[in-house]
CSV table of C-alpha atoms in Angstrom, one decimal:
chain,number,residue,atom,x,y,z
O,259,UNK,CA,32.5,18.8,7.7
O,260,UNK,CA,29.6,17.5,10.3
O,261,UNK,CA,26.1,19.4,10.8
O,262,UNK,CA,26.6,20.4,14.9
O,263,UNK,CA,23.9,18.5,16.9
O,264,UNK,CA,23.1,18.1,20.2
O,265,UNK,CA,21.5,14.9,20.2
O,266,UNK,CA,24.1,11.8,21.0
O,267,UNK,CA,24.3,10.3,17.1
O,268,UNK,CA,24.0,12.6,15.3
O,269,UNK,CA,27.4,14.1,15.0
O,270,UNK,CA,28.7,10.4,13.1
O,271,UNK,CA,25.4,10.4,11.3
O,272,UNK,CA,25.0,12.9,9.5
O,273,UNK,CA,27.3,14.3,7.0
O,274,UNK,CA,26.7,17.8,5.5
O,275,UNK,CA,24.7,18.4,2.0
O,276,UNK,CA,26.7,20.2,-0.9
O,277,UNK,CA,26.0,24.1,-0.8
O,278,UNK,CA,23.4,25.2,-3.3
O,279,UNK,CA,20.9,21.9,-2.5
O,280,UNK,CA,17.8,21.8,-2.4
O,281,UNK,CA,16.2,20.0,-1.0
O,282,UNK,CA,15.9,21.7,2.9
O,283,UNK,CA,12.9,22.0,5.2
O,284,UNK,CA,12.8,25.4,7.1
O,285,UNK,CA,10.1,24.2,9.8
O,286,UNK,CA,7.7,21.2,10.3
O,287,UNK,CA,3.9,22.6,12.3
O,288,UNK,CA,1.6,20.5,13.7
O,289,UNK,CA,-2.4,22.2,13.5
O,290,UNK,CA,-4.3,21.0,14.7
O,291,UNK,CA,-8.5,21.5,13.5
O,292,UNK,CA,-8.7,24.6,14.4
O,293,UNK,CA,-5.5,26.2,13.3
O,294,UNK,CA,-3.5,25.9,16.8
O,295,UNK,CA,0.0,24.8,17.0
O,296,UNK,CA,0.2,22.0,19.1
O,297,UNK,CA,3.5,21.7,18.7
O,298,UNK,CA,6.2,23.2,16.0
O,299,UNK,CA,10.4,22.6,15.1
O,300,UNK,CA,11.8,25.5,13.0
O,301,UNK,CA,15.0,23.5,11.3
O,302,UNK,CA,15.8,26.7,9.8
O,303,UNK,CA,15.6,30.5,10.6
O,304,UNK,CA,14.0,31.8,7.0
O,305,UNK,CA,10.6,31.0,8.4
O,306,UNK,CA,8.5,32.2,11.6
O,307,UNK,CA,5.8,30.4,13.0
O,308,UNK,CA,3.8,33.8,12.3
O,309,UNK,CA,3.4,32.1,8.9
O,310,UNK,CA,1.1,29.3,10.7
O,311,UNK,CA,-1.7,32.3,10.4
O,312,UNK,CA,-1.5,32.3,6.6
O,313,UNK,CA,-1.8,28.8,6.3
O,314,UNK,CA,-4.2,28.4,9.5
O,315,UNK,CA,-6.9,31.8,7.1
O,316,UNK,CA,-6.6,31.0,3.4
O,317,UNK,CA,-6.1,26.6,4.0
O,318,UNK,CA,-7.4,25.7,7.2
O,319,UNK,CA,-10.5,28.6,7.6
O,320,UNK,CA,-10.9,28.3,3.4
O,321,UNK,CA,-11.4,24.9,3.7
O,322,UNK,CA,-9.4,23.9,0.8
O,323,UNK,CA,-8.5,20.3,2.5
O,324,UNK,CA,-9.6,17.2,0.4
O,325,UNK,CA,-10.5,20.3,-2.6
O,326,UNK,CA,-7.2,21.5,-4.2
O,327,UNK,CA,-3.4,20.3,-4.2
O,328,UNK,CA,-2.1,19.7,-0.9
O,329,UNK,CA,0.6,22.5,-1.9
O,330,UNK,CA,0.2,26.3,-0.7
O,331,UNK,CA,2.2,29.2,-2.2
O,332,UNK,CA,2.5,32.0,0.3
O,333,UNK,CA,4.5,35.1,0.8
O,334,UNK,CA,7.6,33.5,-0.7
O,335,UNK,CA,7.5,30.6,1.5
O,336,UNK,CA,6.2,26.8,0.5
O,337,UNK,CA,3.2,24.7,2.6
O,338,UNK,CA,3.2,21.1,2.0
O,339,UNK,CA,1.0,19.0,4.5
O,340,UNK,CA,-0.9,16.3,4.3
O,341,UNK,CA,-4.3,15.0,7.3
O,342,UNK,CA,-4.2,12.0,9.9
O,343,UNK,CA,-7.6,12.6,11.7
O,344,UNK,CA,-8.4,15.8,13.0
O,345,UNK,CA,-4.4,17.5,12.3
O,346,UNK,CA,-2.4,19.2,10.1
O,347,UNK,CA,1.3,18.4,9.2
O,348,UNK,CA,2.8,20.1,7.2
O,349,UNK,CA,6.5,21.2,6.4
O,350,UNK,CA,7.5,24.8,5.4
O,351,UNK,CA,10.1,26.1,3.0
O,352,UNK,CA,11.5,28.9,0.9
O,353,UNK,CA,13.5,26.5,-1.2
O,354,UNK,CA,12.5,24.3,-4.6
O,355,UNK,CA,12.6,21.0,-2.8
O,356,UNK,CA,11.4,17.8,-4.9
O,357,UNK,CA,7.6,17.4,-3.1
O,358,UNK,CA,7.7,13.2,-3.5
O,359,UNK,CA,10.7,14.0,-0.8
O,360,UNK,CA,8.9,16.4,1.7
O,361,UNK,CA,5.5,14.5,1.2
O,362,UNK,CA,7.8,10.9,2.4
O,363,UNK,CA,9.1,12.1,5.1
O,364,UNK,CA,5.7,13.6,6.2
O,365,UNK,CA,4.3,10.1,5.4
O,366,UNK,CA,6.9,8.6,7.6
O,367,UNK,CA,6.6,11.2,10.3
O,368,UNK,CA,2.9,9.3,11.1
O,369,UNK,CA,4.3,6.1,10.7
O,370,UNK,CA,6.6,6.8,13.5
O,371,UNK,CA,3.8,8.5,15.8
O,372,UNK,CA,1.5,5.3,15.1
O,373,UNK,CA,4.4,3.3,16.1
O,374,UNK,CA,5.5,5.6,18.8
O,375,UNK,CA,1.6,6.1,19.9
O,376,UNK,CA,-0.7,4.1,18.5
O,377,UNK,CA,-2.9,3.7,15.5
O,378,UNK,CA,-5.7,6.2,16.3
O,379,UNK,CA,-3.4,9.0,17.8
O,380,UNK,CA,-4.6,11.8,18.5
O,381,UNK,CA,-4.5,16.0,19.5
O,382,UNK,CA,-4.4,14.0,23.4
O,383,UNK,CA,-1.8,11.1,23.2
O,384,UNK,CA,0.2,13.8,21.1
O,385,UNK,CA,-0.1,16.7,24.2
O,386,UNK,CA,1.1,14.2,26.4
O,387,UNK,CA,3.8,12.7,24.8
O,388,UNK,CA,5.3,15.9,23.9
O,389,UNK,CA,9.7,14.7,25.5
O,390,UNK,CA,9.2,12.7,23.5
O,391,UNK,CA,7.9,13.6,19.8
O,392,UNK,CA,10.7,16.6,19.6
O,393,UNK,CA,12.9,13.6,20.6
O,394,UNK,CA,11.6,11.8,17.5
O,395,UNK,CA,11.3,15.3,15.5
O,396,UNK,CA,15.4,16.0,16.2
O,397,UNK,CA,16.8,12.2,15.6
O,398,UNK,CA,14.1,12.4,12.2
O,399,UNK,CA,15.9,15.7,10.6
O,400,UNK,CA,18.6,18.0,10.8
O,401,UNK,CA,19.4,21.7,9.3
O,402,UNK,CA,15.8,20.8,7.1
O,403,UNK,CA,16.8,17.7,6.0
O,404,UNK,CA,15.2,14.6,6.6
O,405,UNK,CA,17.3,11.7,8.3
O,406,UNK,CA,16.6,8.2,9.8
O,407,UNK,CA,12.7,7.4,9.7
O,408,UNK,CA,13.7,3.3,10.1
O,409,UNK,CA,11.0,3.0,13.2
O,410,UNK,CA,12.8,-1.0,14.4
O,411,UNK,CA,16.0,2.0,14.3
O,412,UNK,CA,14.5,4.7,16.2
O,413,UNK,CA,13.0,2.1,19.1
O,414,UNK,CA,16.4,1.3,19.9
O,415,UNK,CA,17.2,4.7,22.0
O,416,UNK,CA,14.5,6.7,22.2
O,417,UNK,CA,11.8,5.0,24.3
O,418,UNK,CA,8.6,6.0,26.4
O,419,UNK,CA,10.8,6.7,28.8
O,420,UNK,CA,10.1,4.4,31.3
O,421,UNK,CA,11.1,1.5,29.6
O,422,UNK,CA,14.7,0.4,28.7
O,423,UNK,CA,14.4,-2.0,25.6
O,424,UNK,CA,15.2,-4.8,27.6
O,425,UNK,CA,18.1,-6.0,24.4
O,426,UNK,CA,19.5,-2.9,24.4
O,427,UNK,CA,22.3,-3.0,21.7
O,428,UNK,CA,25.9,-2.6,23.4
O,429,UNK,CA,26.9,1.7,22.5
O,430,UNK,CA,29.2,1.0,19.6
O,431,UNK,CA,26.8,-1.9,17.7
O,432,UNK,CA,24.4,1.1,18.0
O,433,UNK,CA,26.4,3.2,16.5
O,434,UNK,CA,26.9,1.2,13.5
O,435,UNK,CA,23.3,0.1,12.8
O,436,UNK,CA,22.6,3.6,13.1
O,437,UNK,CA,25.1,5.5,10.5
O,438,UNK,CA,25.9,2.1,8.2
O,439,UNK,CA,23.7,1.2,5.5
O,440,UNK,CA,21.7,-1.2,6.8
O,441,UNK,CA,19.4,0.1,9.4
O,442,UNK,CA,16.4,-2.2,8.7
O,443,UNK,CA,18.3,-4.5,9.9
O,444,UNK,CA,19.9,-5.0,13.9
O,445,UNK,CA,23.5,-7.9,14.0
O,446,UNK,CA,22.9,-10.8,16.4
O,447,UNK,CA,19.3,-12.0,15.4
O,448,UNK,CA,18.8,-16.0,15.9
O,449,UNK,CA,16.6,-18.9,14.7
O,450,UNK,CA,16.3,-21.8,15.5
O,451,UNK,CA,14.2,-22.4,12.5
O,452,UNK,CA,14.8,-20.2,9.6
O,453,UNK,CA,12.7,-19.6,7.6
O,454,UNK,CA,10.5,-17.6,4.5
O,455,UNK,CA,7.3,-17.1,3.9
O,456,UNK,CA,6.0,-15.5,0.6
O,457,UNK,CA,2.3,-13.7,0.2
O,458,UNK,CA,2.2,-13.1,-3.7
O,459,UNK,CA,-1.3,-10.5,-3.7
O,460,UNK,CA,-3.0,-9.3,-6.9
O,461,UNK,CA,-6.2,-7.1,-7.6
O,462,UNK,CA,-7.8,-7.4,-10.9
O,463,UNK,CA,-9.2,-5.0,-12.2
O,464,UNK,CA,-11.4,-4.6,-15.4
O,465,UNK,CA,-14.6,-2.3,-16.9
O,466,UNK,CA,-15.8,-4.3,-19.5
O,467,UNK,CA,-18.0,-2.5,-22.1
O,468,UNK,CA,-21.5,-3.5,-22.8
O,469,UNK,CA,-20.6,-5.2,-25.9
O,470,UNK,CA,-18.0,-7.6,-24.8
O,471,UNK,CA,-15.0,-5.1,-25.1
O,472,UNK,CA,-13.1,-4.4,-22.4
O,473,UNK,CA,-12.3,-0.6,-22.0
O,474,UNK,CA,-9.7,-1.4,-18.6
O,475,UNK,CA,-7.7,-4.5,-17.4
O,476,UNK,CA,-5.0,-4.9,-15.6
O,477,UNK,CA,-3.4,-6.4,-12.7
O,478,UNK,CA,-1.8,-4.4,-9.7
O,479,UNK,CA,0.7,-7.1,-7.0
O,480,UNK,CA,3.0,-7.3,-4.0
O,481,UNK,CA,4.6,-9.0,-2.5
O,482,UNK,CA,4.9,-9.6,1.4
O,483,UNK,CA,7.2,-11.6,2.7
O,484,UNK,CA,8.0,-12.6,6.7
O,485,UNK,CA,11.6,-13.5,7.2
O,486,UNK,CA,13.3,-15.8,10.1
O,487,UNK,CA,16.6,-15.8,9.4
O,488,UNK,CA,19.6,-15.5,11.8
O,489,UNK,CA,22.6,-13.6,11.3
O,490,UNK,CA,22.7,-10.8,8.3
O,491,UNK,CA,21.9,-13.7,4.9
O,492,UNK,CA,22.0,-12.5,1.6
O,493,UNK,CA,18.4,-13.3,-0.9
O,494,UNK,CA,18.5,-13.5,-4.3
O,495,UNK,CA,14.1,-13.4,-5.6
O,496,UNK,CA,13.4,-14.3,-8.5
O,497,UNK,CA,10.4,-13.8,-10.3
O,498,UNK,CA,9.3,-15.4,-14.3
O,499,UNK,CA,10.1,-12.1,-15.6
O,500,UNK,CA,10.6,-12.1,-19.1
O,501,UNK,CA,13.0,-9.6,-19.4
O,502,UNK,CA,15.1,-12.4,-17.4
O,503,UNK,CA,13.5,-15.8,-19.2
O,504,UNK,CA,14.7,-13.6,-22.1
O,505,UNK,CA,18.1,-13.4,-21.4
O,506,UNK,CA,18.4,-17.5,-20.0
O,507,UNK,CA,20.0,-19.2,-23.3
O,508,UNK,CA,18.0,-22.2,-22.2
O,509,UNK,CA,15.9,-24.6,-25.8
O,510,UNK,CA,12.7,-24.8,-23.0
O,511,UNK,CA,12.0,-21.5,-22.3
O,512,UNK,CA,8.2,-21.5,-20.4
O,513,UNK,CA,7.1,-17.8,-21.1
O,514,UNK,CA,7.6,-14.5,-19.2
O,515,UNK,CA,5.2,-11.8,-17.7
O,516,UNK,CA,5.8,-8.2,-18.9
O,517,UNK,CA,6.2,-6.7,-15.3
O,518,UNK,CA,5.6,-2.9,-15.5
O,519,UNK,CA,5.7,-0.4,-12.9
O,520,UNK,CA,7.8,-1.9,-10.2
O,521,UNK,CA,8.6,-0.2,-6.4
O,522,UNK,CA,10.7,-2.0,-3.7
O,523,UNK,CA,11.2,-1.8,-0.5
O,524,UNK,CA,15.1,0.3,0.3
O,525,UNK,CA,16.6,-2.9,1.7
O,526,UNK,CA,16.7,-3.7,-2.5
O,527,UNK,CA,19.6,-3.1,-4.8
O,528,UNK,CA,18.2,-1.2,-7.2
O,529,UNK,CA,22.0,-1.0,-9.5
O,530,UNK,CA,21.7,-4.5,-9.9
O,531,UNK,CA,18.0,-4.4,-10.5
O,532,UNK,CA,18.7,-1.9,-13.3
O,533,UNK,CA,21.6,-3.9,-14.6
O,534,UNK,CA,20.2,-7.0,-14.5
O,535,UNK,CA,16.5,-7.3,-13.0
O,536,UNK,CA,17.6,-9.5,-10.4
O,537,UNK,CA,16.3,-8.8,-6.6
O,538,UNK,CA,19.2,-8.7,-3.8
O,539,UNK,CA,18.6,-8.0,-1.6
O,540,UNK,CA,19.7,-8.1,2.9
O,541,UNK,CA,16.2,-8.5,4.6
O,542,UNK,CA,14.7,-7.2,7.7
O,543,UNK,CA,13.7,-9.0,10.4
O,544,UNK,CA,9.7,-10.3,10.5
O,545,UNK,CA,7.3,-8.8,8.1
O,546,UNK,CA,7.7,-6.1,5.1
O,547,UNK,CA,6.7,-5.6,2.0
O,548,UNK,CA,9.4,-6.2,-0.5
O,549,UNK,CA,8.1,-5.1,-3.6
O,550,UNK,CA,4.9,-3.8,-5.8
O,551,UNK,CA,4.5,-4.8,-9.5
O,552,UNK,CA,1.5,-3.8,-12.4
O,553,UNK,CA,0.5,-5.9,-15.8
O,554,UNK,CA,-1.5,-5.0,-18.1
O,555,UNK,CA,-0.8,-8.4,-21.2
O,556,UNK,CA,-2.0,-11.4,-21.3
O,557,UNK,CA,-4.5,-10.9,-18.1
O,558,UNK,CA,-5.8,-14.1,-17.5
O,559,UNK,CA,-9.6,-13.0,-15.7
O,560,UNK,CA,-10.3,-15.5,-12.6
O,561,UNK,CA,-14.6,-14.8,-14.4
O,562,UNK,CA,-16.4,-14.4,-17.4
O,563,UNK,CA,-19.7,-12.9,-16.8
O,564,UNK,CA,-22.5,-12.8,-19.4
O,565,UNK,CA,-25.4,-10.3,-18.7
O,566,UNK,CA,-28.0,-10.4,-21.2
O,567,UNK,CA,-30.2,-7.2,-19.8
O,568,UNK,CA,-34.5,-6.6,-21.4
O,569,UNK,CA,-36.7,-3.8,-20.1
O,570,UNK,CA,-39.8,-4.5,-20.7
O,571,UNK,CA,-42.2,-1.6,-22.4
O,572,UNK,CA,-44.5,0.6,-20.3
O,573,UNK,CA,-41.4,0.0,-17.7
O,574,UNK,CA,-43.3,-2.5,-15.7
O,575,UNK,CA,-40.9,-4.6,-16.0
O,576,UNK,CA,-36.9,-6.2,-15.8
O,577,UNK,CA,-36.0,-9.4,-17.0
O,578,UNK,CA,-32.0,-10.4,-16.6
O,579,UNK,CA,-30.2,-13.3,-17.1
O,580,UNK,CA,-26.7,-13.4,-15.9
O,581,UNK,CA,-24.4,-16.4,-16.8
O,582,UNK,CA,-20.5,-16.6,-14.9
O,583,UNK,CA,-17.5,-18.4,-16.1
O,584,UNK,CA,-14.5,-19.6,-14.1
O,585,UNK,CA,-11.7,-20.1,-16.0
O,586,UNK,CA,-9.1,-21.2,-13.5
O,587,UNK,CA,-8.2,-24.9,-13.2
O,588,UNK,CA,-10.6,-27.0,-11.5
O,589,UNK,CA,-8.2,-27.9,-9.4
O,590,UNK,CA,-8.5,-24.4,-8.1
O,591,UNK,CA,-11.7,-23.0,-6.4
O,592,UNK,CA,-12.9,-18.9,-5.4
O,593,UNK,CA,-13.9,-18.0,-2.4
O,594,UNK,CA,-16.4,-15.4,-0.6
O,595,UNK,CA,-18.1,-14.5,-5.0
O,596,UNK,CA,-20.9,-12.0,-4.5
O,597,UNK,CA,-22.2,-10.6,-8.0
O,598,UNK,CA,-24.3,-7.2,-7.5
O,599,UNK,CA,-26.4,-6.8,-10.4
O,600,UNK,CA,-28.5,-3.5,-10.4
O,601,UNK,CA,-31.7,-2.7,-10.5
O,602,UNK,CA,-33.9,-0.1,-10.3
O,603,UNK,CA,-34.4,2.2,-8.3
O,604,UNK,CA,-38.2,1.8,-8.3
O,605,UNK,CA,-38.3,-2.1,-7.8
O,606,UNK,CA,-40.5,-3.9,-6.1
O,607,UNK,CA,-40.0,-7.7,-6.1
O,608,UNK,CA,-38.0,-9.9,-7.7
O,609,UNK,CA,-38.1,-13.5,-8.1
O,610,UNK,CA,-34.9,-15.1,-8.1
O,611,UNK,CA,-34.0,-18.7,-10.4
O,612,UNK,CA,-29.9,-19.7,-9.7
O,613,UNK,CA,-27.8,-22.4,-10.2
O,614,UNK,CA,-26.5,-22.4,-6.9
O,615,UNK,CA,-25.1,-20.1,-3.4
O,616,UNK,CA,-27.6,-17.2,-2.2
O,617,UNK,CA,-29.1,-14.6,-4.2
O,618,UNK,CA,-31.8,-12.0,-3.1
O,619,UNK,CA,-32.1,-8.2,-3.6
O,620,UNK,CA,-31.8,-5.8,-1.5
O,621,UNK,CA,-33.2,-2.3,-2.0
O,622,UNK,CA,-30.6,-0.8,-0.2
O,623,UNK,CA,-28.1,-1.3,-2.3
O,624,UNK,CA,-30.9,-1.0,-5.2
O,625,UNK,CA,-29.0,-4.3,-6.7
O,626,UNK,CA,-30.0,-8.1,-6.5
O,627,UNK,CA,-27.1,-9.6,-4.4
O,628,UNK,CA,-25.6,-13.2,-4.8
O,629,UNK,CA,-23.5,-15.0,-3.0
O,630,UNK,CA,-20.9,-17.7,-3.5
O,631,UNK,CA,-19.3,-19.0,-0.1
O,632,UNK,CA,-16.5,-21.4,-3.2
O,633,UNK,CA,-16.7,-21.4,-6.6
O,634,UNK,CA,-14.9,-24.7,-8.4
O,635,UNK,CA,-12.4,-24.1,-11.2
O,636,UNK,CA,-13.6,-24.7,-14.4
O,637,UNK,CA,-18.2,-24.7,-13.7
O,638,UNK,CA,-20.8,-22.2,-14.8
O,639,UNK,CA,-24.0,-21.4,-13.7
O,640,UNK,CA,-26.6,-19.3,-14.6
O,641,UNK,CA,-29.2,-16.4,-12.6
O,642,UNK,CA,-32.3,-15.3,-13.6
O,643,UNK,CA,-34.6,-12.5,-12.4
O,644,UNK,CA,-38.0,-10.8,-13.2
O,645,UNK,CA,-38.0,-7.9,-11.4
O,646,UNK,CA,-41.5,-6.2,-10.8
O,647,UNK,CA,-41.2,-2.3,-11.1
O,648,UNK,CA,-43.3,0.0,-8.9
O,649,UNK,CA,-45.6,2.9,-11.8
O,650,UNK,CA,-43.6,6.3,-11.2
O,651,UNK,CA,-45.3,10.2,-11.8
O,652,UNK,CA,-42.6,11.1,-13.9
O,653,UNK,CA,-40.6,8.0,-16.3
O,654,UNK,CA,-37.2,8.2,-16.3
O,655,UNK,CA,-34.5,6.3,-18.2
O,656,UNK,CA,-32.5,3.8,-15.7
O,657,UNK,CA,-28.6,4.6,-16.4
O,658,UNK,CA,-28.2,1.2,-16.2
O,659,UNK,CA,-25.0,0.5,-13.7
O,660,UNK,CA,-22.0,-2.5,-14.0
O,661,UNK,CA,-22.4,-4.8,-12.6
O,662,UNK,CA,-19.8,-5.1,-10.0
O,663,UNK,CA,-17.7,-8.9,-8.7
O,664,UNK,CA,-16.1,-9.9,-5.5
O,665,UNK,CA,-13.9,-12.7,-5.4
O,666,UNK,CA,-10.8,-14.5,-3.8
O,667,UNK,CA,-8.8,-17.2,-5.8
O,668,UNK,CA,-6.3,-18.8,-3.8
O,669,UNK,CA,-3.1,-20.5,-5.2
O,670,UNK,CA,-3.9,-18.4,-8.9
O,671,UNK,CA,-2.0,-15.2,-10.4
O,672,UNK,CA,-4.5,-13.9,-13.4
O,673,UNK,CA,-0.8,-11.8,-14.6
O,674,UNK,CA,0.7,-15.0,-14.5
O,675,UNK,CA,3.7,-14.4,-12.2
O,676,UNK,CA,5.0,-16.8,-9.8
O,677,UNK,CA,8.3,-17.1,-7.6
O,678,UNK,CA,10.5,-19.4,-9.5
O,679,UNK,CA,13.6,-18.9,-6.6
O,680,UNK,CA,14.1,-17.5,-3.5
O,681,UNK,CA,18.3,-17.8,-2.5
O,682,UNK,CA,19.4,-17.4,0.4
O,683,UNK,CA,23.5,-16.7,2.0
O,684,UNK,CA,24.5,-16.5,4.8
O,685,UNK,CA,27.8,-17.5,6.1
O,686,UNK,CA,27.4,-20.4,8.3
O,687,UNK,CA,25.3,-22.0,5.4
O,688,UNK,CA,22.2,-22.9,6.9
O,689,UNK,CA,19.5,-25.0,5.8
O,690,UNK,CA,16.3,-22.0,4.6
O,691,UNK,CA,12.1,-23.8,4.7
O,692,UNK,CA,10.6,-21.4,1.9
O,693,UNK,CA,6.5,-21.3,2.1
O,694,UNK,CA,5.1,-20.0,-0.8
O,695,UNK,CA,0.8,-19.0,-1.1
O,696,UNK,CA,-0.6,-16.9,-4.8
O,697,UNK,CA,-4.0,-15.0,-3.9
O,698,UNK,CA,-6.1,-13.2,-6.3
O,699,UNK,CA,-9.3,-11.2,-5.4
O,700,UNK,CA,-10.9,-8.5,-7.2
O,701,UNK,CA,-9.6,-4.4,-7.3
O,702,UNK,CA,-12.5,-2.9,-9.4
O,703,UNK,CA,-14.3,-5.7,-11.7
O,704,UNK,CA,-17.0,-4.2,-13.3
O,705,UNK,CA,-19.0,-5.4,-16.5
O,706,UNK,CA,-21.2,-2.5,-17.5
O,707,UNK,CA,-25.0,-3.6,-18.6
């Protein structure tokens, strides 16, 4: 029933996939920028190291990376690759694999190496840790099928060889953790204070036409959590999701938010979410990203910006008037507000008047940059500028790039998403302190002029 493997836990970890399955990878290679193989691991015998020559000639030498899709078909063999610094991580297969699965494995592989070798690991650090890397290759894939890629679990029994983990678990406990369904959390975790920190981080993307029409308007958000909980608790997490609130039989209903495109950490039970939109999970210990989401309807824009730009006849000057209105509550304030108003390339000088903050012409950015450290809610402010232009030999029309805005608004969500509850269930029934923070910042926030 099991695929033979010489490693300690593989026999307990792996089950032979069904015959005819097409998710296997034949070989993993790591090449340098010259195309030389640094490390390779062959999982099936239907490809050879000679295939690296084809990849070097047709991809690396041809300088396709970054300009072509990261999938190349050469001599009935598929090469799927990604880069880290000047190294190529390449997966080879002759099967009709799921590309998303292969790329996810390559990304996880790089993430694991970053955890072991450092964020900026390079060719030298790879060559100095060959034994470690081969051991990681064998534990994360068997017979071409991706296996355990959880860094926390791998660290329990694969270390640098000179230091044993201080809290090394019993072999039986370790085996159950690797073969069990919950490999992102180990048993026996204890805290004096049980606390959960929740951060709801949103980025607002806006593109407004010069006539004031909305061309693009969406919010992308993520829920970051830091859990410090004892034991193996189960958590139930709730947002003001419109589909959930509409189901509740309450006479007084606060309007919900239509949440699109949810993606979750693998600890979340997707079956429960599909059935009744409840987010239940056994949380990892420490910091992690619970979910990402996108909202496209009923977005409350933090700032309303009304520009008026007029070019004088003869292309000698440009007058700019800008009105900025904060749409959020007066109890809140925005920080690190930066408004970049573009000016023509042949600008000589600019006379600027603004109600508060600091504004000046910055030639390297070809813009008037207006910085406000603290922008109160419901406040209105004005900026006016008279821009003098230098004469040019060839008159060229100004392309009028859009105004770019940067900001952060604590305790505000543009989408209206907020945390309704977080319930923690544990056998001991301990009390949990919960802390929630909201931050909205600008993604691509642009207004055409």
